[in-house]
């Protein structure tokens, strides 16, 4: 959607980073990185359609109400095509358009390769790859039909660039390499529809998922903190600037790229 009501007192270069009135779909949007992306975009003027598995989001979700735009929560499983399609259809009707998509829903199984079960692999690929594929496909179809273009920001990882041994996350690593490959391919295909597709690769970011890994193996905290040049864990808010840039008109000639936000890990 076209931006409107932006004060002429704001420098033109800053206006390019605003996403006022854009409708952005965020999967995994009720918590963790997904919620951080949703909140940051809402603060920059976007309307947020958050998708997650919970029956209802936690109280923190109401922070979106303070941002002045429109937001709504939808319960759906990103691996269930029919449910996800019905949800994306509902979002398009409720908001009038879909201008951006961040498929941030993801899971991790931390277990040695020889102990990874078929269920570990299937569950991880279903959420981290198939869920991303289907979410982007359904949202991009809406963007194409609108004829207005849009932006997609997928979430890979430093695990999608190299082995993070001694972490034991083989299925997760495979899924994040897959995300980067998917971005390269569909960016080429969707460019004709004025849809840009990029990804970010976060390093070790403090999330509930990472906390669970560190609690299960306390030695991992020191390992994570020493794995990058800054010698610390990152905060989810430190990813928001890159997401905002890629979702906004500040990056209109950028597609098919992956951006590391990792404190100098890679």
PDB file of N, CA and C in Angstrom, residues 125-160:
ATOM      1  N   UNK A 125      12.271 -30.036   9.337  1.00  0.00           N
ATOM      2  CA  UNK A 125      12.116 -29.641   7.939  1.00  0.00           C
ATOM      3  C   UNK A 125      10.705 -29.157   7.649  1.00  0.00           C
ATOM      4  N   UNK A 126       9.717 -29.764   8.293  1.00  0.00           N
ATOM      5  CA  UNK A 126       8.334 -29.331   8.089  1.00  0.00           C
ATOM      6  C   UNK A 126       8.136 -27.872   8.477  1.00  0.00           C
ATOM      7  N   UNK A 127       8.639 -27.491   9.644  1.00  0.00           N
ATOM      8  CA  UNK A 127       8.443 -26.113  10.111  1.00  0.00           C
ATOM      9  C   UNK A 127       9.404 -25.154   9.422  1.00  0.00           C
ATOM     10  N   UNK A 128      10.695 -25.495   9.417  1.00  0.00           N
ATOM     11  CA  UNK A 128      11.734 -24.556   9.000  1.00  0.00           C
ATOM     12  C   UNK A 128      11.880 -24.410   7.489  1.00  0.00           C
ATOM     13  N   UNK A 129      11.430 -25.411   6.743  1.00  0.00           N
ATOM     14  CA  UNK A 129      11.552 -25.331   5.282  1.00  0.00           C
ATOM     15  C   UNK A 129      10.182 -25.324   4.613  1.00  0.00           C
ATOM     16  N   UNK A 130       9.394 -26.368   4.849  1.00  0.00           N
ATOM     17  CA  UNK A 130       8.082 -26.435   4.201  1.00  0.00           C
ATOM     18  C   UNK A 130       7.184 -25.294   4.672  1.00  0.00           C
ATOM     19  N   UNK A 131       7.221 -24.992   5.965  1.00  0.00           N
ATOM     20  CA  UNK A 131       6.417 -23.879   6.484  1.00  0.00           C
ATOM     21  C   UNK A 131       6.810 -22.558   5.862  1.00  0.00           C
ATOM     22  N   UNK A 132       8.110 -22.349   5.679  1.00  0.00           N
ATOM     23  CA  UNK A 132       8.600 -21.128   5.031  1.00  0.00           C
ATOM     24  C   UNK A 132       8.152 -21.100   3.565  1.00  0.00           C
ATOM     25  N   UNK A 133       8.357 -22.203   2.871  1.00  0.00           N
ATOM     26  CA  UNK A 133       7.974 -22.304   1.451  1.00  0.00           C
ATOM     27  C   UNK A 133       6.496 -21.949   1.268  1.00  0.00           C
ATOM     28  N   UNK A 134       5.638 -22.591   2.053  1.00  0.00           N
ATOM     29  CA  UNK A 134       4.196 -22.389   1.887  1.00  0.00           C
ATOM     30  C   UNK A 134       3.775 -20.971   2.262  1.00  0.00           C
ATOM     31  N   UNK A 135       4.345 -20.442   3.336  1.00  0.00           N
ATOM     32  CA  UNK A 135       3.987 -19.085   3.763  1.00  0.00           C
ATOM     33  C   UNK A 135       4.347 -18.065   2.695  1.00  0.00           C
ATOM     34  N   UNK A 136       5.560 -18.176   2.183  1.00  0.00           N
ATOM     35  CA  UNK A 136       5.997 -17.225   1.154  1.00  0.00           C
ATOM     36  C   UNK A 136       5.180 -17.401  -0.117  1.00  0.00           C
ATOM     37  N   UNK A 137       4.933 -18.637  -0.506  1.00  0.00           N
ATOM     38  CA  UNK A 137       4.156 -18.885  -1.720  1.00  0.00           C
ATOM     39  C   UNK A 137       2.766 -18.256  -1.635  1.00  0.00           C
ATOM     40  N   UNK A 138       2.088 -18.471  -0.520  1.00  0.00           N
ATOM     41  CA  UNK A 138       0.727 -17.960  -0.362  1.00  0.00           C
ATOM     42  C   UNK A 138       0.700 -16.438  -0.272  1.00  0.00           C
ATOM     43  N   UNK A 139       1.651 -15.859   0.452  1.00  0.00           N
ATOM     44  CA  UNK A 139       1.689 -14.397   0.551  1.00  0.00           C
ATOM     45  C   UNK A 139       2.095 -13.765  -0.778  1.00  0.00           C
ATOM     46  N   UNK A 140       3.069 -14.375  -1.458  1.00  0.00           N
ATOM     47  CA  UNK A 140       3.513 -13.834  -2.741  1.00  0.00           C
ATOM     48  C   UNK A 140       2.408 -13.885  -3.786  1.00  0.00           C
ATOM     49  N   UNK A 141       1.558 -14.911  -3.700  1.00  0.00           N
ATOM     50  CA  UNK A 141       0.428 -14.997  -4.633  1.00  0.00           C
ATOM     51  C   UNK A 141      -0.501 -13.803  -4.455  1.00  0.00           C
ATOM     52  N   UNK A 142      -0.711 -13.402  -3.209  1.00  0.00           N
ATOM     53  CA  UNK A 142      -1.554 -12.222  -2.943  1.00  0.00           C
ATOM     54  C   UNK A 142      -0.879 -10.959  -3.471  1.00  0.00           C
ATOM     55  N   UNK A 143       0.420 -10.817  -3.213  1.00  0.00           N
ATOM     56  CA  UNK A 143       1.149  -9.642  -3.682  1.00  0.00           C
ATOM     57  C   UNK A 143       1.105  -9.549  -5.204  1.00  0.00           C
ATOM     58  N   UNK A 144       1.284 -10.698  -5.866  1.00  0.00           N
ATOM     59  CA  UNK A 144       1.260 -10.715  -7.323  1.00  0.00           C
ATOM     60  C   UNK A 144      -0.110 -10.309  -7.857  1.00  0.00           C
ATOM     61  N   UNK A 145      -1.167 -10.849  -7.242  1.00  0.00           N
ATOM     62  CA  UNK A 145      -2.520 -10.524  -7.682  1.00  0.00           C
ATOM     63  C   UNK A 145      -2.844  -9.053  -7.475  1.00  0.00           C
ATOM     64  N   UNK A 146      -2.292  -8.463  -6.426  1.00  0.00           N
ATOM     65  CA  UNK A 146      -2.515  -7.038  -6.164  1.00  0.00           C
ATOM     66  C   UNK A 146      -1.806  -6.164  -7.195  1.00  0.00           C
ATOM     67  N   UNK A 147      -0.679  -6.666  -7.710  1.00  0.00           N
ATOM     68  CA  UNK A 147       0.105  -5.901  -8.671  1.00  0.00           C
ATOM     69  C   UNK A 147       0.927  -4.799  -8.045  1.00  0.00           C
ATOM     70  N   UNK A 148       1.076  -4.852  -6.713  1.00  0.00           N
ATOM     71  CA  UNK A 148       1.771  -3.781  -6.005  1.00  0.00           C
ATOM     72  C   UNK A 148       3.173  -4.183  -5.559  1.00  0.00           C
ATOM     73  N   UNK A 149       3.557  -5.431  -5.797  1.00  0.00           N
ATOM     74  CA  UNK A 149       4.847  -5.892  -5.335  1.00  0.00           C
ATOM     75  C   UNK A 149       4.869  -6.092  -3.831  1.00  0.00           C
ATOM     76  N   UNK A 150       6.059  -6.278  -3.290  1.00  0.00           N
ATOM     77  CA  UNK A 150       6.181  -6.483  -1.855  1.00  0.00           C
ATOM     78  C   UNK A 150       7.565  -6.963  -1.498  1.00  0.00           C
ATOM     79  N   UNK A 151       7.740  -7.312  -0.228  1.00  0.00           N
ATOM     80  CA  UNK A 151       9.037  -7.749   0.261  1.00  0.00           C
ATOM     81  C   UNK A 151       8.873  -8.953   1.173  1.00  0.00           C
ATOM     82  N   UNK A 152       9.771  -9.911   1.020  1.00  0.00           N
ATOM     83  CA  UNK A 152       9.807 -11.105   1.866  1.00  0.00           C
ATOM     84  C   UNK A 152      11.162 -11.153   2.555  1.00  0.00           C
ATOM     85  N   UNK A 153      11.153 -11.376   3.858  1.00  0.00           N
ATOM     86  CA  UNK A 153      12.399 -11.527   4.617  1.00  0.00           C
ATOM     87  C   UNK A 153      12.353 -12.867   5.345  1.00  0.00           C
ATOM     88  N   UNK A 154      13.136 -13.816   4.854  1.00  0.00           N
ATOM     89  CA  UNK A 154      13.215 -15.130   5.491  1.00  0.00           C
ATOM     90  C   UNK A 154      14.292 -15.120   6.573  1.00  0.00           C
ATOM     91  N   UNK A 155      14.222 -16.109   7.458  1.00  0.00           N
ATOM     92  CA  UNK A 155      15.170 -16.178   8.564  1.00  0.00           C
ATOM     93  C   UNK A 155      16.018 -17.429   8.417  1.00  0.00           C
ATOM     94  N   UNK A 156      17.287 -17.234   8.065  1.00  0.00           N
ATOM     95  CA  UNK A 156      18.232 -18.344   8.053  1.00  0.00           C
ATOM     96  C   UNK A 156      18.997 -18.318   9.377  1.00  0.00           C
ATOM     97  N   UNK A 157      20.296 -18.527   9.350  1.00  0.00           N
ATOM     98  CA  UNK A 157      21.091 -18.599  10.580  1.00  0.00           C
ATOM     99  C   UNK A 157      22.557 -18.687  10.206  1.00  0.00           C
ATOM    100  N   UNK A 158      23.427 -18.402  11.160  1.00  0.00           N
ATOM    101  CA  UNK A 158      24.838 -18.690  10.927  1.00  0.00           C
ATOM    102  C   UNK A 158      25.037 -20.186  10.702  1.00  0.00           C
ATOM    103  N   UNK A 159      24.102 -20.992  11.223  1.00  0.00           N
ATOM    104  CA  UNK A 159      24.148 -22.443  10.969  1.00  0.00           C
ATOM    105  C   UNK A 159      23.876 -22.755   9.506  1.00  0.00           C
ATOM    106  N   UNK A 160      23.369 -21.789   8.759  1.00  0.00           N
ATOM    107  CA  UNK A 160      23.165 -21.955   7.334  1.00  0.00           C
ATOM    108  C   UNK A 160      24.366 -21.514   6.519  1.00  0.00           C
TER     109      UNK A 160
END
